[in-house]
Short mmCIF file of C-alpha atoms in Angstrom, two decimals:
data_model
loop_
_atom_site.label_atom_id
_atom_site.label_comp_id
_atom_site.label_asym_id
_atom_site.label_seq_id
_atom_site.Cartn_x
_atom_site.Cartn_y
_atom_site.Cartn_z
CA UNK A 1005 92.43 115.59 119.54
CA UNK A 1006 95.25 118.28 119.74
CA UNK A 1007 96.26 118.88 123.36
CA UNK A 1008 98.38 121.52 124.41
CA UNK A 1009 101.20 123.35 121.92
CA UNK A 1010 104.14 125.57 122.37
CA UNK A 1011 105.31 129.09 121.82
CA UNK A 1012 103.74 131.74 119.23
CA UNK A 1013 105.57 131.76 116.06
CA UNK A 1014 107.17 135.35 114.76
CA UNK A 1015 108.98 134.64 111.70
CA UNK A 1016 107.81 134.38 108.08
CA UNK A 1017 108.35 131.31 106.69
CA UNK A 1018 109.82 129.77 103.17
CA UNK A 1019 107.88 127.87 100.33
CA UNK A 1020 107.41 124.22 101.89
CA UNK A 1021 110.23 122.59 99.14
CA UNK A 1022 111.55 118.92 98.55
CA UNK A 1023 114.67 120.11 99.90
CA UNK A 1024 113.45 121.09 102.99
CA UNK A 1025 112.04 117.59 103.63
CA UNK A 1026 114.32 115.12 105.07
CA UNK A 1027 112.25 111.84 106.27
CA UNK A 1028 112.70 108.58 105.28
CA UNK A 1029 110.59 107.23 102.10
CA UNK A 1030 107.69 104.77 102.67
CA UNK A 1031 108.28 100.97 102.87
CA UNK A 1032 105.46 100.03 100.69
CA UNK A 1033 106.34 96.31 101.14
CA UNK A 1034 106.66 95.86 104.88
CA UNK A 1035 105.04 92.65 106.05
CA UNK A 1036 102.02 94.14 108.64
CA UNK A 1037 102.72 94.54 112.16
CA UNK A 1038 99.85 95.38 113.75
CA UNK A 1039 96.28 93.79 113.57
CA UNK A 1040 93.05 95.66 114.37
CA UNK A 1041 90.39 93.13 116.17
CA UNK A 1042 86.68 94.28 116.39
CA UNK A 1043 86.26 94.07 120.15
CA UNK A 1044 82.70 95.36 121.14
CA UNK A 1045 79.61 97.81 119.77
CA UNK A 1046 79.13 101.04 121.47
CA UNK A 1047 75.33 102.47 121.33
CA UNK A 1048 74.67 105.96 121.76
CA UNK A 1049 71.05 106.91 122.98
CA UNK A 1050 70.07 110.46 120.64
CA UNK A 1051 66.33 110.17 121.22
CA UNK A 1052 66.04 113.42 123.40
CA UNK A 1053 65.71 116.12 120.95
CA UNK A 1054 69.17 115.44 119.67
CA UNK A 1055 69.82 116.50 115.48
CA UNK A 1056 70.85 113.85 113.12
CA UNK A 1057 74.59 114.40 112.46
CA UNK A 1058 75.63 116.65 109.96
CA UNK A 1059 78.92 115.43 109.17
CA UNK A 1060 81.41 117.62 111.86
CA UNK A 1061 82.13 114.87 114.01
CA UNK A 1062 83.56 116.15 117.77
CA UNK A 1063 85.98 113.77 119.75
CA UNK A 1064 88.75 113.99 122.69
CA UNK A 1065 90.60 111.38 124.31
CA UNK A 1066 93.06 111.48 127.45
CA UNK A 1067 94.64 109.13 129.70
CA UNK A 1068 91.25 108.65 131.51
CA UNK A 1069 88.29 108.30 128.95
CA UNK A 1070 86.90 109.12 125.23
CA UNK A 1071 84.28 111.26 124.69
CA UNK A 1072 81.72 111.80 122.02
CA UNK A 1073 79.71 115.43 121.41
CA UNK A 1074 76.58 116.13 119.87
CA UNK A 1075 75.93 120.04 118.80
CA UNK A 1076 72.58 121.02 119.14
CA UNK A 1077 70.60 124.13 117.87
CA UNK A 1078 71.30 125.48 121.80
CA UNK A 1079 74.09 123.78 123.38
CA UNK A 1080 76.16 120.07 122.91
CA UNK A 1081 75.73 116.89 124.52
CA UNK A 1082 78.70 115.12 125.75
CA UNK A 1083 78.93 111.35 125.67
CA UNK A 1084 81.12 108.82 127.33
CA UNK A 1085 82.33 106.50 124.57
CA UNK A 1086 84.27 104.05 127.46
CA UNK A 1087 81.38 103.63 129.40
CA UNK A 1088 79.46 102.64 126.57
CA UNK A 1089 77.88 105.79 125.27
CA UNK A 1090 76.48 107.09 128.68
CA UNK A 1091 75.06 110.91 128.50
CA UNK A 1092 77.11 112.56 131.20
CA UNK A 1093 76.60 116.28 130.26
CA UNK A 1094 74.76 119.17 128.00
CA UNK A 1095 76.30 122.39 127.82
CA UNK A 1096 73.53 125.27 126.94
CA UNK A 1097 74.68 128.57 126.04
CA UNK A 1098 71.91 130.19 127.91
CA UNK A 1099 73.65 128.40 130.81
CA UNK A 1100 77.18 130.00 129.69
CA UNK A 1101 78.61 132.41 132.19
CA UNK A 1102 79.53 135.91 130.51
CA UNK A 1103 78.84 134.63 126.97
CA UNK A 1104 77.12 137.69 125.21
CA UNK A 1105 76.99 135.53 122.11
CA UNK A 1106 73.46 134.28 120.28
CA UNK A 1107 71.91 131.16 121.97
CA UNK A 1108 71.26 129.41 118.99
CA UNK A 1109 74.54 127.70 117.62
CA UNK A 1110 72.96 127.92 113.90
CA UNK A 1111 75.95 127.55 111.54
CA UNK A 1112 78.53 128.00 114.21
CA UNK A 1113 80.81 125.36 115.53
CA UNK A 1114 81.96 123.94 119.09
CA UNK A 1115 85.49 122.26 119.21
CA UNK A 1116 86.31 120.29 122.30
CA UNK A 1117 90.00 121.06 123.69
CA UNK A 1118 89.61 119.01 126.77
CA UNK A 1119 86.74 116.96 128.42
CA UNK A 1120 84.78 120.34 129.90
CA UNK A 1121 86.79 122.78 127.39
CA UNK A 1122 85.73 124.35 124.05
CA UNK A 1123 86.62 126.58 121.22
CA UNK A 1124 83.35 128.15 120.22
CA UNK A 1125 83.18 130.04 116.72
CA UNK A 1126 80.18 132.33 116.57
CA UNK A 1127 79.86 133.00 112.77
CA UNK A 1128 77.28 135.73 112.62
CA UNK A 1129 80.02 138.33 114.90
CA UNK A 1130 82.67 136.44 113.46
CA UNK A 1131 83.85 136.08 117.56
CA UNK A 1132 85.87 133.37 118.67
CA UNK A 1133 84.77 132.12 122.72
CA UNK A 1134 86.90 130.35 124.74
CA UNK A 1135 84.65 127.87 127.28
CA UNK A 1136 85.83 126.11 130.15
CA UNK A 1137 83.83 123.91 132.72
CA UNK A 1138 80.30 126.31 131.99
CA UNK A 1139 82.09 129.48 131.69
CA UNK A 1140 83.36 131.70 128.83
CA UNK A 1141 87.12 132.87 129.65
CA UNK A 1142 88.01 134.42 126.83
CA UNK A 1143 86.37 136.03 123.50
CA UNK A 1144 87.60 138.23 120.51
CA UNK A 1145 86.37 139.49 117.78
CA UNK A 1146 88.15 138.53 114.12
CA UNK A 1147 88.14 141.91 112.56
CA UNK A 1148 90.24 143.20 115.52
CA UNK A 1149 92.62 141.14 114.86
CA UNK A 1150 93.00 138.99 111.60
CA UNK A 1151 93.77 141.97 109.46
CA UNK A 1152 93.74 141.62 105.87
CA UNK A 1153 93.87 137.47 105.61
CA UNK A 1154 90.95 135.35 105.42
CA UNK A 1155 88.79 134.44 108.11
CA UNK A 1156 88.93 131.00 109.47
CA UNK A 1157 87.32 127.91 107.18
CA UNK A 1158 83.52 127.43 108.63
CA UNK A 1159 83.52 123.75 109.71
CA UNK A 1160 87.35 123.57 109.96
CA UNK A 1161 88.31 125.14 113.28
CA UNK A 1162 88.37 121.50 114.44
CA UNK A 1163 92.33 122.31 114.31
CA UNK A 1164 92.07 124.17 117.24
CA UNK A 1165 94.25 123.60 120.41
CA UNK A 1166 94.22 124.94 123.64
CA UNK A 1167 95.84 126.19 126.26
CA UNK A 1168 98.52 128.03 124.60
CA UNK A 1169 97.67 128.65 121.07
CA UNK A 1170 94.07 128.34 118.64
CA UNK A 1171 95.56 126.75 115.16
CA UNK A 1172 92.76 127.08 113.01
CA UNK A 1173 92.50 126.75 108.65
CA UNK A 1174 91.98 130.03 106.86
CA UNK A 1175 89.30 130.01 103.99
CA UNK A 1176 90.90 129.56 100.73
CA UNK A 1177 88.44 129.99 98.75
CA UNK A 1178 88.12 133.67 99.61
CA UNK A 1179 92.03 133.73 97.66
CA UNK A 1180 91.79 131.53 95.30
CA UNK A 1181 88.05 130.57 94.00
CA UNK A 1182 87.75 133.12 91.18
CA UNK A 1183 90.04 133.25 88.36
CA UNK A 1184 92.66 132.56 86.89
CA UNK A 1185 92.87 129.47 89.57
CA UNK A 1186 96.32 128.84 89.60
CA UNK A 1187 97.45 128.86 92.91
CA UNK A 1188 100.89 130.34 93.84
CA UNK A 1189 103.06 131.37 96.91
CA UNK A 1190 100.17 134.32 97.80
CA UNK A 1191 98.62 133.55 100.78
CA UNK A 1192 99.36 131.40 103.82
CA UNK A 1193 97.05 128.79 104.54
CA UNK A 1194 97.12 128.23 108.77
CA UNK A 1195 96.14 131.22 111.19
CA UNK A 1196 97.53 131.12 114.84
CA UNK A 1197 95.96 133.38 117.17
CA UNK A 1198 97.76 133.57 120.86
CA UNK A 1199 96.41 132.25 124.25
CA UNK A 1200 94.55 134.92 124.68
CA UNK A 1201 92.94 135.83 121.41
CA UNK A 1202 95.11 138.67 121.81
CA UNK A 1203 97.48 138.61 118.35
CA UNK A 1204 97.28 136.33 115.44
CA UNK A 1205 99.83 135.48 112.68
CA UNK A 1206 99.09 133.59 109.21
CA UNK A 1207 101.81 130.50 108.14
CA UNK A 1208 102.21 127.58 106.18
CA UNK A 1209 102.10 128.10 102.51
CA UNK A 1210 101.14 125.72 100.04
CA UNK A 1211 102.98 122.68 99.36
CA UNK A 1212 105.70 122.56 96.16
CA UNK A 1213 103.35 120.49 94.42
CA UNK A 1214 100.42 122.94 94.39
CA UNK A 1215 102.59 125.92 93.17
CA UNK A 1216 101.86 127.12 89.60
CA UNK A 1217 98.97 124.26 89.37
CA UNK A 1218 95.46 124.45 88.90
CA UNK A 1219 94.39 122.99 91.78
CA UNK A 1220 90.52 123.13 92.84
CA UNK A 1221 89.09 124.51 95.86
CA UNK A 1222 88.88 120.63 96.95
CA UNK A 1223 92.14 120.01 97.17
CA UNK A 1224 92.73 122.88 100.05
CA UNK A 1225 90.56 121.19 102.39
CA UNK A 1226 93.82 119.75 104.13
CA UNK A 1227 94.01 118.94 107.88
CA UNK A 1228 96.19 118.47 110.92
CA UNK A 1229 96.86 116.80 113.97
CA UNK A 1230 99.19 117.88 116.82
CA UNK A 1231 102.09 114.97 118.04
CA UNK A 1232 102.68 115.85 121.53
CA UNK A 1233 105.31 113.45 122.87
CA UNK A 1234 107.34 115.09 119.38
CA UNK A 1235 106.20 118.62 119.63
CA UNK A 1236 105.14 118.97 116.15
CA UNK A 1237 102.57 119.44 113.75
CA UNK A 1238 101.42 116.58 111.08
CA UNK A 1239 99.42 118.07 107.98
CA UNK A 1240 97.86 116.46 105.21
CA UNK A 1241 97.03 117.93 101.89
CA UNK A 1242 94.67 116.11 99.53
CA UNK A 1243 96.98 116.27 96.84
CA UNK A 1244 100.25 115.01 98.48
CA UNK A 1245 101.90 111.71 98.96
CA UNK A 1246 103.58 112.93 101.92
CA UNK A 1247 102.56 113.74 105.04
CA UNK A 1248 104.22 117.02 106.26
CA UNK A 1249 106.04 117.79 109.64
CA UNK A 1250 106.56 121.06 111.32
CA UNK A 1251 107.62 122.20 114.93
CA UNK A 1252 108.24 125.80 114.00
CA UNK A 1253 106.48 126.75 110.64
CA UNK A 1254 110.12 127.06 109.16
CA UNK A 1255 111.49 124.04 109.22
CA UNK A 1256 110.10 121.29 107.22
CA UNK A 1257 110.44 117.48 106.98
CA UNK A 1258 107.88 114.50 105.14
CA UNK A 1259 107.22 110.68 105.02
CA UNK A 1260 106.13 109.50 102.09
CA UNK A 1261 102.80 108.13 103.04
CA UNK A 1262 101.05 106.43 100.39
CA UNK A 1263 99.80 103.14 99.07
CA UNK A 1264 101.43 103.31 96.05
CA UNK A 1265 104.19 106.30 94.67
CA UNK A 1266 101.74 108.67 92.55
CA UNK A 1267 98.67 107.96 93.60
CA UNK A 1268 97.27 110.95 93.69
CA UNK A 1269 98.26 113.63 91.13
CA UNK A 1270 96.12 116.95 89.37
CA UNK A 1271 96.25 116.95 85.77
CA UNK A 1272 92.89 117.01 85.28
CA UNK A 1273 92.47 120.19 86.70
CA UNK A 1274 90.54 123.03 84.51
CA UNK A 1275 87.04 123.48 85.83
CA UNK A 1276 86.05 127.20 87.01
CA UNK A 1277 82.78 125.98 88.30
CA UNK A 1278 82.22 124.30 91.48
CA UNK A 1279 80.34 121.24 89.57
CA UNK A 1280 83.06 121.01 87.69
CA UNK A 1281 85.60 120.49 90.59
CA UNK A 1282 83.65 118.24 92.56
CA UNK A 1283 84.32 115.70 89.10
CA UNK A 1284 87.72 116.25 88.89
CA UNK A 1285 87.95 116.01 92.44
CA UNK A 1286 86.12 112.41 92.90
CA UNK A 1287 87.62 111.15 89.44
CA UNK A 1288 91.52 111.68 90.84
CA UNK A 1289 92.50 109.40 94.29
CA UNK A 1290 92.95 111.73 96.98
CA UNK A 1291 94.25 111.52 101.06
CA UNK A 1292 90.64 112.82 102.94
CA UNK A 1293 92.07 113.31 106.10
CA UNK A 1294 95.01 111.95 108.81
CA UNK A 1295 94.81 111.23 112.39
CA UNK A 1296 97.45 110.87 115.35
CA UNK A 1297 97.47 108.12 117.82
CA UNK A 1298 99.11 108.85 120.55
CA UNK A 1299 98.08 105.90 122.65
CA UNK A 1300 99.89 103.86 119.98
CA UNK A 1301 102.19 106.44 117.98
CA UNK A 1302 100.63 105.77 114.95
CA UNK A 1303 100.21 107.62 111.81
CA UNK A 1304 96.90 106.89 109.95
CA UNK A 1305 95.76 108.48 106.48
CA UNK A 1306 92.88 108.10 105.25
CA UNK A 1307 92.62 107.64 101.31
CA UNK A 1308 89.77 107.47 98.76
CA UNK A 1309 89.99 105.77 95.19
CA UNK A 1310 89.07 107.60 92.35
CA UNK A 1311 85.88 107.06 90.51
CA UNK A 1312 85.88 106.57 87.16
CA UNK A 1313 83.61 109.29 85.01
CA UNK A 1314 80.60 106.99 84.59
CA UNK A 1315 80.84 105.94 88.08
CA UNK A 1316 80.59 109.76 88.90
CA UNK A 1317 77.27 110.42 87.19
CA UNK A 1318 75.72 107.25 88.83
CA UNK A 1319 76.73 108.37 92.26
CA UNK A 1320 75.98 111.83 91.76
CA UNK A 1321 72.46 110.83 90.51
CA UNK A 1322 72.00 109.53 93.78
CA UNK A 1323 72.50 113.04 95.12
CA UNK A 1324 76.19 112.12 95.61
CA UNK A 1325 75.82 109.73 99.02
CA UNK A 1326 79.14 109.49 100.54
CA UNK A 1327 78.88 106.01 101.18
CA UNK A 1328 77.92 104.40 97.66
CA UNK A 1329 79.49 101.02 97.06
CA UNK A 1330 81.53 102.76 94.58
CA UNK A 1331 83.40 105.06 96.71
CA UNK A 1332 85.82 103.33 98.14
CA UNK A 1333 87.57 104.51 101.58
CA UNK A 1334 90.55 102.90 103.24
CA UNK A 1335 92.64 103.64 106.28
CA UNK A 1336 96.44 103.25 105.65
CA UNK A 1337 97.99 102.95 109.63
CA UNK A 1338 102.09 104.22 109.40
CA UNK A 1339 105.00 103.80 112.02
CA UNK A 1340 106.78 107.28 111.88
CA UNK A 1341 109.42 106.08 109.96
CA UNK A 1342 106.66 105.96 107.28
CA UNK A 1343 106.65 101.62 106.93
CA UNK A 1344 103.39 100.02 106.26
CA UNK A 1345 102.07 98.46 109.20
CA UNK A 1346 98.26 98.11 108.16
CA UNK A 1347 95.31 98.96 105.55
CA UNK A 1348 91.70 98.86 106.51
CA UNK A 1349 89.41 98.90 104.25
CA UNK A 1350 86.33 101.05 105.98
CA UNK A 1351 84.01 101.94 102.83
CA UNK A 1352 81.13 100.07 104.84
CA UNK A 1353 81.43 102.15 107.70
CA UNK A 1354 80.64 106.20 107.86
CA UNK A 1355 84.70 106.85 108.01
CA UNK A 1356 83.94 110.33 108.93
CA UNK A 1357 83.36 109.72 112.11
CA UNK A 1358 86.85 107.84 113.30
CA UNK A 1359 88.69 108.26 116.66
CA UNK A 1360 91.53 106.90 118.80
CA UNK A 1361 90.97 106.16 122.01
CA UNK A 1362 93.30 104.83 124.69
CA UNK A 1363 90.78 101.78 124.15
CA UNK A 1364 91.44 101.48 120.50
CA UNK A 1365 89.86 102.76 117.49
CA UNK A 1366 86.07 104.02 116.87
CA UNK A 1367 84.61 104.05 114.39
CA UNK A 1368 80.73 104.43 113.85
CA UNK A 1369 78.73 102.11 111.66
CA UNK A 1370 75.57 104.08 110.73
CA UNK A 1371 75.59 105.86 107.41
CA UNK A 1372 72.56 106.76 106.47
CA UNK A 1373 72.03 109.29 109.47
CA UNK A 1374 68.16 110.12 109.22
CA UNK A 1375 65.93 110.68 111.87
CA UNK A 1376 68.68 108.61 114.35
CA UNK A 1377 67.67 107.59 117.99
CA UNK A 1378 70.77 105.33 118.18
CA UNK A 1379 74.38 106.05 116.66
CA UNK A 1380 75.97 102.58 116.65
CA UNK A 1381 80.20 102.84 117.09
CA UNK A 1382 82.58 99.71 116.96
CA UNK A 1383 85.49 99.53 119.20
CA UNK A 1384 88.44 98.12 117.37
CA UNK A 1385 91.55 96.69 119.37
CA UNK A 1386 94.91 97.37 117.87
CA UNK A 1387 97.52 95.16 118.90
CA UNK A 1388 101.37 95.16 117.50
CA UNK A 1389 102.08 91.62 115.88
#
């Protein structure tokens, strides 16, 4: 999880271009150099009136511990993933000091910015809270200050950072889900809102390869991860072999970060229907999601192989579980010069809930996720060979 960040950006910014990006490409061939060892099974108790997950997984790591939270319909219960899944806290927002907010979370979302700190997104006022150690310190309301861009992406405000800046993604869809669905330089894509809720700017435009495509609402479900020891952003867009580096939102650099070159591309883009883009979407490869280690200074992208048409209509008869056999999920584990160090293939495991720890990796094993007491996570050791 993103830690701290820097200063508040003031300038507009270009169209993210291949000359802007300067990294090295991706050694496809290097021999692997670090092995990943199962080391232990962490169980998580859920039997007291906890919901069964719903996909939104909440993690944070630091020098001292990893932690693993729970949102309920009143509050969030914070577990202790190096101590082997011991309940150490619930937060209840009846319990919140000067929170004037509803005290059912509903559709809203809690993002943890430190062990005892959290971004809380009420969606019914559209108010952003900020929470530290049982207390709300700071709150604002979106329409004072967002303007005319899009409000922030329900379920996506897991970018946000604390203390000096909330990064969060703006909703898309708002832009560019009606037609003519070709997406162009029109909108930025990242909002930034100040320390203290006080100002917000919108950055980070679509990627070159987007521009003057038709690219489904799918493909602008990108995410990010914060690289402290290099002061910089890493972003990953579905669509993209590259992973994307920023410090400044005008400045622009890339490693080529993919199994193969092409692997993902769009030309089988025309739906206007959002049936029609989940195909397209799950018949092309795509890059789900990327995470930072920072215990190991690792890059890791997570990528998904296409399935083919008839494949599709078998796994969306079976109301479209994400963990068929036929979807198949793999971690791809980087150095930042972009060489291969590793591939793990995790399509057994529920590879939306993944997390690096000081201890290693985490990932949890259950994937079926109904009716849960216990949530079952493997520890995995990662060594350098």
């Amino acid at each position: 999880m993103v830690r701290s960040l820097f200063y508040l950006f003031t300038l507009s910014i270009p169209l993210i271009s291949c000359n802007q990006l300067s990294k090295n490409e991706s050694n496809y061939n290097a021999e692997e150099s670090i092995t990943l060892t199962f080391s232990k099974s962490i169980q998580l108790d859920i039997s007291e009136n906890f919901p069964k997950l719903q996909g939104n997984p909440l993690f944070f790591s630091d020098k001292t511990g990893s932690y693993f939270y729970i949102q309920t319909s009143n509050g969030i219960g914070t577990f202790d993933l190096q101590k082997g899944g011991k309940s150490i806290s619930y937060l209840r927002l009846n319990e919140v000091e000067n929170f004037r907010g509803k005290h059912s979370t509903g559709q809203n979302h809690f993002i943890p910015y430190s062990k005892d700190g959290f971004v809380y997104f009420e969606r019914q006022n559209d108010e952003i809270y900020i929470f530290e150690n049982g207390k709300s310190i700071q709150s604002q309301k979106l329409a004072r200050i967002i303007g005319d861009n899009p409000k922030p992406l329900s379920g996506v405000l897991k970018f946000a950072v604390k203390p000096k800046q909330l990064i969060t993604a703006l909703n898309m869809a708002e832009i560019f889900a009606k037609p003519p669905f070709i997406y162009q330089n029109q909108q930025n894509t990242i909002g930034v809102f100040d320390q203290d809720l006080q100002e917000f700017d919108a950055f980070l435009p679509l990627p070159a390869e987007y521009i003057d495509k038709k690219v489904n609402v799918y493909d602008l479900l990108f995410s990010m991860d914060y690289i402290q020891n290099e002061d910089e952003f890493m972003i990953n867009f579905p669509v993209s072999d590259s992973l994307i580096f920023t410090r400044d939102f005008k400045n622009f650099d890339k490693i080529a970060a993919t199994p193969k070159k092409g692997f993902v591309k769009m030309d089988n883009r025309s739906g206007i229907h959002m049936g029609e883009w989940k195909k397209e979407y799950y018949t092309d490869n795509t890059f789900f999601t990327s995470y930072y280690d920072s215990f190991r200074d690792l890059y890791i992208r997570h990528y998904r192989k296409a399935l083919s048409e008839s494949e599709f209509e078998l796994v969306e008869q079976n109301s479209f579980k994400m963990f068929h056999p036929k979807n198949e999920n793999f971690l791809l584990f980087l150095d930042r010069e972009g060489n291969h160090l590793h591939t793990m293939d995790v399509s057994d495991f529920n590879h939306l809930y993944v997390h690096f720890g000081k201890e290693g990796m985490y990932i949890l094993n259950d994937t079926e996720l109904e009716n849960e007491d216990l949530l079952t996570f493997s520890l995995f050791n990662i060594e350098k060979n």
